[in-house]
Coordinates of C-alpha atoms in Angstrom, one line a residue:
Chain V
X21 CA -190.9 246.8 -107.0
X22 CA -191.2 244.9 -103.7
X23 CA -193.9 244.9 -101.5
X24 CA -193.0 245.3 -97.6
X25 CA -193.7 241.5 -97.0
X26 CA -191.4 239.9 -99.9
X27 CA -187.8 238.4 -98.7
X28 CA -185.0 240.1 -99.6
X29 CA -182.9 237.6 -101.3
X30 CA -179.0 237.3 -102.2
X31 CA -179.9 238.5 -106.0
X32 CA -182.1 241.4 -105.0
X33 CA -178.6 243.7 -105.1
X34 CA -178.2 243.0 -108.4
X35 CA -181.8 241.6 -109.5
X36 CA -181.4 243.8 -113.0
X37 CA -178.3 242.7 -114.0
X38 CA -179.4 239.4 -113.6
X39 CA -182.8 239.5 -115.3
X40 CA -180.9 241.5 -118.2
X41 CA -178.5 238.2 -118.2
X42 CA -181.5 235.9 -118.5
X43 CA -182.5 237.8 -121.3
X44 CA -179.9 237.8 -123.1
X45 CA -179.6 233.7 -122.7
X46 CA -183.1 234.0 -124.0
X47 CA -182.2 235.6 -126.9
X48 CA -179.3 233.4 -127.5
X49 CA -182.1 230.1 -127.3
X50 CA -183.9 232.0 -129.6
X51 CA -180.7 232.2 -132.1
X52 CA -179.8 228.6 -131.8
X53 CA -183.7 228.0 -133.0
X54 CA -183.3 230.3 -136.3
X55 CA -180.0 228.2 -136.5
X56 CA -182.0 224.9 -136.6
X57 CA -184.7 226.6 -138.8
X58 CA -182.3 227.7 -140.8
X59 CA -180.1 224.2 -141.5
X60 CA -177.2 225.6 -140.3
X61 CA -173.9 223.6 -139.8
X62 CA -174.3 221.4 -136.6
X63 CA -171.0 222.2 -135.0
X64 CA -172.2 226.1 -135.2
X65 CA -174.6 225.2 -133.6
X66 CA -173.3 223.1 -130.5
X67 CA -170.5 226.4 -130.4
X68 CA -173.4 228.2 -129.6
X69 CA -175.2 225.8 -127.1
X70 CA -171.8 225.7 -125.3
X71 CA -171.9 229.6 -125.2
X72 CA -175.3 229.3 -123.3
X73 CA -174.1 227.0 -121.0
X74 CA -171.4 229.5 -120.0
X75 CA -173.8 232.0 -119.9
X76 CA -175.5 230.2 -117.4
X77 CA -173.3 229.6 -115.5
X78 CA -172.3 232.6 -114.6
X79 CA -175.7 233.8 -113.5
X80 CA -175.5 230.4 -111.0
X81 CA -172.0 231.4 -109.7
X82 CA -173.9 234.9 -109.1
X83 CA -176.7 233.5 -107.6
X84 CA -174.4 231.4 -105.5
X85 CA -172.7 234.5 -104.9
X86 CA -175.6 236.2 -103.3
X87 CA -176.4 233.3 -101.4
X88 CA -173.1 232.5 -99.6
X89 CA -173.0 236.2 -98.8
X90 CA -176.3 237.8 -97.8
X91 CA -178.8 234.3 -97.0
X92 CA -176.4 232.3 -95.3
X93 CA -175.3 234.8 -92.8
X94 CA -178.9 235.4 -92.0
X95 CA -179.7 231.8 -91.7
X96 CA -176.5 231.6 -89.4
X97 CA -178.0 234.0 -87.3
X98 CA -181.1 232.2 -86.9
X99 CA -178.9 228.7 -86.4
X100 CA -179.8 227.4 -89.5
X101 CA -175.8 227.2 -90.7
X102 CA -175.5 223.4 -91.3
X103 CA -179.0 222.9 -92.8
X104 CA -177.9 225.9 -95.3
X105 CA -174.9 224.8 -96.2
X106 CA -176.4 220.8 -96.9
X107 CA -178.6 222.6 -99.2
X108 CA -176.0 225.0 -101.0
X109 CA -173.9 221.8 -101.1
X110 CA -176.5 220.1 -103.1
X111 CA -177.5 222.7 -104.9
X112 CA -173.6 223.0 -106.3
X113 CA -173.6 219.0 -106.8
X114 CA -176.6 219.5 -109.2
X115 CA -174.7 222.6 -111.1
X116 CA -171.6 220.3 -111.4
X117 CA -174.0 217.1 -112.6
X118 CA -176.0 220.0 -114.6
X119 CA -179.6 219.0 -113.3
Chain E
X9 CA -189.5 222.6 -145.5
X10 CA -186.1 222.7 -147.6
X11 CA -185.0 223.9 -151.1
X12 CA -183.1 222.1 -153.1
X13 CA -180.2 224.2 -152.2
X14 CA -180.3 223.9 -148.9
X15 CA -177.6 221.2 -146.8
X16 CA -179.1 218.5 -145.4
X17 CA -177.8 218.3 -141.5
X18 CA -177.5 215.3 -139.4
X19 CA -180.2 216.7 -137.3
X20 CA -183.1 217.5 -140.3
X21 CA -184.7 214.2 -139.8
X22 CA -185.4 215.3 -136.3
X23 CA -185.5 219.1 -137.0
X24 CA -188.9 219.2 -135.9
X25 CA -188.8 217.2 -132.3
X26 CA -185.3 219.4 -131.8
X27 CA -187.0 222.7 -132.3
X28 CA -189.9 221.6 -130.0
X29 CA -187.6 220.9 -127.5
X30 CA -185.7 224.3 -127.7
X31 CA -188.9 226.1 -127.7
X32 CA -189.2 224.4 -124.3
X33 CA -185.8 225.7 -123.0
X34 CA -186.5 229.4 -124.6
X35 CA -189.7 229.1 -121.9
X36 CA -187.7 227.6 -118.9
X37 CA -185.4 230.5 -119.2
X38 CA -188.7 233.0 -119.2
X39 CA -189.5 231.1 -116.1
X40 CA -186.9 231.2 -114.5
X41 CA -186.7 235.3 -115.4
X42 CA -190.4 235.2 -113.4
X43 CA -189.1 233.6 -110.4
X44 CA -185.8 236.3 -110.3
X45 CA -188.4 239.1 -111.0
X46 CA -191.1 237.3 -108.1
X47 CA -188.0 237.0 -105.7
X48 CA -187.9 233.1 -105.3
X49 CA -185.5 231.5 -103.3
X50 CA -182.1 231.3 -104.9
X51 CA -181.4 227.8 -104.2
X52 CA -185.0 227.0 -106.2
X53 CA -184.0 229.3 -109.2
X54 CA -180.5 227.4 -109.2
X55 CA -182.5 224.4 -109.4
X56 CA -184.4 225.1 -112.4
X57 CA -180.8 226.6 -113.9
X58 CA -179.7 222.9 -113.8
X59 CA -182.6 221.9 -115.4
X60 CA -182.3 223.9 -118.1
X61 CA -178.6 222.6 -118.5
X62 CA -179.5 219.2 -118.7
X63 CA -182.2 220.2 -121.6
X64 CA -179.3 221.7 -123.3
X65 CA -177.2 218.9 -123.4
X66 CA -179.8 216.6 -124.4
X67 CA -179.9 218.9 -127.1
X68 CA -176.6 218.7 -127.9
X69 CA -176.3 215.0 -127.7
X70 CA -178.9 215.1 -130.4
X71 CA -177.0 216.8 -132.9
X72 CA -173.8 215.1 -131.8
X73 CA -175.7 212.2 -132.6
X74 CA -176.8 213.1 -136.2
X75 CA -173.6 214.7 -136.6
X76 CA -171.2 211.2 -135.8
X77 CA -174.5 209.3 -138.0
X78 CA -174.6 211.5 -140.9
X79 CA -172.4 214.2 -141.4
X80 CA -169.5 212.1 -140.7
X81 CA -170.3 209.4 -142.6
X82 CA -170.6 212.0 -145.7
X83 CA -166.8 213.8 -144.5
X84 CA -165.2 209.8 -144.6
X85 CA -166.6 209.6 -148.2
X86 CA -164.8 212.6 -149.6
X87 CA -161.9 212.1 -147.4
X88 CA -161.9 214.7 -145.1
X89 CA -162.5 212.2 -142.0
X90 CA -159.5 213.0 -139.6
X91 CA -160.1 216.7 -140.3
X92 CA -164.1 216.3 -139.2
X93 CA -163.1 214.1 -136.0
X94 CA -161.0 216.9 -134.8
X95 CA -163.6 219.1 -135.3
X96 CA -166.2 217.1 -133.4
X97 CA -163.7 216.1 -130.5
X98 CA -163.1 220.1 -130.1
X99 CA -167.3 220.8 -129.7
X100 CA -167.1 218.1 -127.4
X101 CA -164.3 219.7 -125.7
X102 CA -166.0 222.7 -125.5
X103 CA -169.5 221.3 -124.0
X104 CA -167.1 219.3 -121.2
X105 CA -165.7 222.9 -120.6
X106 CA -169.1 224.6 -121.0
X107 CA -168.0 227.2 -123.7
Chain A
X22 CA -150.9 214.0 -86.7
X23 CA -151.3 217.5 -85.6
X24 CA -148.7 220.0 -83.7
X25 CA -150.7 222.6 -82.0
X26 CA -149.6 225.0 -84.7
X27 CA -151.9 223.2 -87.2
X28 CA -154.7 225.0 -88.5
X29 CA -157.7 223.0 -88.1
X30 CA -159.5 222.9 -91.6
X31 CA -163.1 222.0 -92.2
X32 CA -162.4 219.0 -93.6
X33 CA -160.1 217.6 -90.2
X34 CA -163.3 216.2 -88.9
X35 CA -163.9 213.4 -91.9
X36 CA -159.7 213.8 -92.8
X37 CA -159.7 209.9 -92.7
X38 CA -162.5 209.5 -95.1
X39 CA -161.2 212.2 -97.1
X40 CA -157.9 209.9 -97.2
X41 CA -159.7 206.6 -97.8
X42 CA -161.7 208.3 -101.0
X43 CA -158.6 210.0 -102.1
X44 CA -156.7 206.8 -102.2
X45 CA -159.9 205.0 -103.9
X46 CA -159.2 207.0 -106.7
X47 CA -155.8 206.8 -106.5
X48 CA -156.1 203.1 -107.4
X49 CA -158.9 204.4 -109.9
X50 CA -156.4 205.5 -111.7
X51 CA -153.9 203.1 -111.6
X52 CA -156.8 200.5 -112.9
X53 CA -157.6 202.6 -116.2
X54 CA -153.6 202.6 -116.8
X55 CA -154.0 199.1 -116.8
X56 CA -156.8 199.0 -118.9
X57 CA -154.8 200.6 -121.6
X58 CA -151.3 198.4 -121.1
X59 CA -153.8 195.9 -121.8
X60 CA -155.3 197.4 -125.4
X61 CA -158.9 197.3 -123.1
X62 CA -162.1 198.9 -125.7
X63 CA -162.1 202.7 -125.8
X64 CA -165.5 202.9 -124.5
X65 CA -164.8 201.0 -121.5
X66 CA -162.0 203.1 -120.2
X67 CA -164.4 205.9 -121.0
X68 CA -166.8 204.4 -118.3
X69 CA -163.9 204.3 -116.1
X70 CA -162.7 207.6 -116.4
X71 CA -166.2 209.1 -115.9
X72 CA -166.2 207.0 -112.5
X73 CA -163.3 208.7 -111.2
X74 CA -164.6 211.9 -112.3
X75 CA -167.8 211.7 -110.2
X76 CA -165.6 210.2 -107.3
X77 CA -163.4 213.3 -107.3
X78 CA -166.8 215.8 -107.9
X79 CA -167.6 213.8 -104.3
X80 CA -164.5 215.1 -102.7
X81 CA -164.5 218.2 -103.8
X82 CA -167.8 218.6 -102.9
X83 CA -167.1 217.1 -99.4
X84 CA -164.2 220.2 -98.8
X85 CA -166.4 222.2 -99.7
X86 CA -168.9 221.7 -97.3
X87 CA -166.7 221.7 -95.0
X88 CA -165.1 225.0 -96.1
X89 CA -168.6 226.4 -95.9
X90 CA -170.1 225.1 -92.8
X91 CA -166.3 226.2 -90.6
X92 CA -163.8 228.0 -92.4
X93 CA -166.3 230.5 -93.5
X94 CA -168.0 230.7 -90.2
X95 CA -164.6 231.5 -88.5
X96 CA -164.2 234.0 -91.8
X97 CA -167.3 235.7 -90.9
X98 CA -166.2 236.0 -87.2
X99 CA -163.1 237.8 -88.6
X100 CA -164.6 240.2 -90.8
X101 CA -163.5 238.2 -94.3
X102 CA -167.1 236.9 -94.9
X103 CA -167.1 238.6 -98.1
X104 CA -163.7 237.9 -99.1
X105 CA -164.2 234.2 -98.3
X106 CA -167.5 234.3 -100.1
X107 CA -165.6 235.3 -103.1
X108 CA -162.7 233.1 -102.5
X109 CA -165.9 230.1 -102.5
X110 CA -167.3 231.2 -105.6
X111 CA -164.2 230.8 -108.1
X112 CA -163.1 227.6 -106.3
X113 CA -166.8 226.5 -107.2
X114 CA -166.6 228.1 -111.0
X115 CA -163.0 226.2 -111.3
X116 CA -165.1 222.7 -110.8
X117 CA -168.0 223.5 -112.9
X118 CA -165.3 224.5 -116.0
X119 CA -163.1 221.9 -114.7
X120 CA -159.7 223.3 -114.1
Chain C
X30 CA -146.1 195.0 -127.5
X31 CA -148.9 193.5 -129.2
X32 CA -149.5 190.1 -129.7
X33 CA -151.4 189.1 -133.1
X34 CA -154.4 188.6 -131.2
X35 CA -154.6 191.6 -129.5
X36 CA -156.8 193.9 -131.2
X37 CA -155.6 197.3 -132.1
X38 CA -157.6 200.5 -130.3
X39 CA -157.7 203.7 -131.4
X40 CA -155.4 205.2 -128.8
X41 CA -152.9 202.5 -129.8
X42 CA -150.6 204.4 -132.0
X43 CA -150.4 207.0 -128.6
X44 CA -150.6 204.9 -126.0
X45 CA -147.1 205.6 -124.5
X46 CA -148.5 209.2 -124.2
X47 CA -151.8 208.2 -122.7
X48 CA -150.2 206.2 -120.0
X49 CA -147.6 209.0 -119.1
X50 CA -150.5 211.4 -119.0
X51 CA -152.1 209.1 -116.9
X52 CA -149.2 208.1 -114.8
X53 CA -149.0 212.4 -114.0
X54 CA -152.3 211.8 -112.9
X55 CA -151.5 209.2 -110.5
X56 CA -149.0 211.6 -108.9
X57 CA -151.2 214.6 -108.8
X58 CA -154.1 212.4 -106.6
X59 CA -151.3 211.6 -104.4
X60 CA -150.1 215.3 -104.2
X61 CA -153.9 215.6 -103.4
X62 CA -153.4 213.2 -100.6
X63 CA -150.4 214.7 -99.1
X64 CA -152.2 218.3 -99.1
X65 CA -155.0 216.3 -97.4
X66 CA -152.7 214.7 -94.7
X67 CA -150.8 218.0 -94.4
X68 CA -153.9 220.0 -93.0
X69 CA -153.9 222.4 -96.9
X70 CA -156.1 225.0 -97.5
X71 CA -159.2 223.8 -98.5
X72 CA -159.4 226.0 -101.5
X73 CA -156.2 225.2 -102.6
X74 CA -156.9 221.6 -102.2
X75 CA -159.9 222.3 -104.6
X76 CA -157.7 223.8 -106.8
X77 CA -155.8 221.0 -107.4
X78 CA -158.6 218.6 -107.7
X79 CA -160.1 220.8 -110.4
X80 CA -156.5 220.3 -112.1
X81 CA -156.6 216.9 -111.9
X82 CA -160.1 216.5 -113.5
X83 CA -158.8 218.7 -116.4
X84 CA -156.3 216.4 -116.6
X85 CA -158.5 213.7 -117.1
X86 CA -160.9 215.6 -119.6
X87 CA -157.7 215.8 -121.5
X88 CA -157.1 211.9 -121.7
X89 CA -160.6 211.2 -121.9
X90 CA -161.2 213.5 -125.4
X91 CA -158.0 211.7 -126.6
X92 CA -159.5 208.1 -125.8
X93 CA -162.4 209.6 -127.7
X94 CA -160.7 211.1 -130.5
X95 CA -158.8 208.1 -131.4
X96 CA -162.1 206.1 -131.1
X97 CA -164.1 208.4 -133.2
X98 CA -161.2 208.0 -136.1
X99 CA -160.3 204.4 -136.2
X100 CA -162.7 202.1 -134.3
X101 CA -165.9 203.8 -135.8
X102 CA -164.2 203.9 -139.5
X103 CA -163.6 200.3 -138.9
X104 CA -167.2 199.9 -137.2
X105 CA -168.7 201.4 -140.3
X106 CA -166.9 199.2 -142.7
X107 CA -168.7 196.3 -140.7
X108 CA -172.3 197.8 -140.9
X109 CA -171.8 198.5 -137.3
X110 CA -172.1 202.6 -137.4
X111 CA -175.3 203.4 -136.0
X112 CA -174.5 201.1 -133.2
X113 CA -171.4 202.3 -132.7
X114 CA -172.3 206.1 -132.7
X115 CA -174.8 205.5 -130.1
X116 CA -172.2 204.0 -128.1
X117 CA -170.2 207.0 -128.4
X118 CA -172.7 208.9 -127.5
X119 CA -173.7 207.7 -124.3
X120 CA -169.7 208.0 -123.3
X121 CA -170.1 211.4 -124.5
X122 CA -173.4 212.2 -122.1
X123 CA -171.3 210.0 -119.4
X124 CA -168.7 212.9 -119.2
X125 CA -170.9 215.6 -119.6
X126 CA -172.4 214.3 -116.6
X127 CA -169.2 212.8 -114.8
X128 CA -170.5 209.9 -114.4

């Protein structure tokens, strides 16, 4: 539900899919906890930290995604190319560095 | 609180500080499902995706730790050592890979 | 050394840096194979190797800002923004996985 | 070819291996650099540096591998495990984070 005033971003295509993503990584956090709580073998548990790692990336690349497509073109039409791309640049630095 | 029965793990010294901390990734995830759901700028949400990546592999490096300090040092003593570096060498395979 | 039949890539503008990095790693490389003709401590070719990692995450990240910033602009002019988009996103999902 | 003081790593017993592997490396940065000097694609320049750092995942988890099951048994049976499990460790988080 979007007011008139809020920016249309990249994502908002396919907002729901990925808020259903998020949840579901939310969920998986929520596993690796019981996990903890529950003693359970520590290379079970760093399988599953690797799976929501994955999971995450994969709602960046789609974020990405969105943003290469739909925000840089705008900001290219407003001559804001090379200042978009530093930032996407940087923004892909920190996803390779993870944070 | 453990039974008798249940397996100590590298990580139950520090079960308590390592749920605390995935308690604080399950919330980064709801925030960054609030930002999708506000409409935030994608290269901010990637930002905070990053930052929950890095929490995650603190995580892991935590129970790596415990795992190479404890769990290891049980596997040498009944002779299963080469079989339990293998094992360890492929989780950190997979959290180079990311799953 | 370019015939006029050479495409011009986004990178030709820094190609000499591109070079100079490339050939830093290149004797990178060649140092850590020394390091192990010489029987050099596991952890400290370790350090290396990580070195030459975050060079090459440097490079790529330098093609791909310039991939973004002018082959996708001449894309766009083209009609392949999307296609090039996509093209972007697996090259950029290949680094974070790592091959 | 050893002499008796050189101390035995736990790559030694592969180390003919490690330094082909490497060697391959070697060739595919300067494959890198002739793409580079030839005007490639960008992506498939990209594609080929994502190869390369697979490639050195690859070395860098056997390096590891070999350390985890000789130097640290040895470590341990010198009262030296804690220290040296940290110090594995921090290699570990190094190439998480390349670097």
């Amino acid at each position: 539900m979007t007011t008139p005033s809020t920016p249309t971003r990249g994502y908002t295509a396919s907002k729901d899919q990925l808020l259903a993503r998020l949840r579901r990584v939310e969920g998986q956090v929520r596993g690796v906890e019981k996990m903890v709580d529950d003693d359970r073998y520590c290379i079970d548990v760093l399988t599953q930290i690797s799976a929501i790692q994955a999971a995450l990336d994969k709602v960046a690349l789609g974020l990405l995604d969105g943003h290469a497509r739909h925000c840089m073109r705008e900001g290219a039409a407003e001559g804001r190319a090379d200042e978009m791309a530093a930032e996407m640049m940087a923004a892909v630095g920190r996803l390779m560095k993870r944070g």
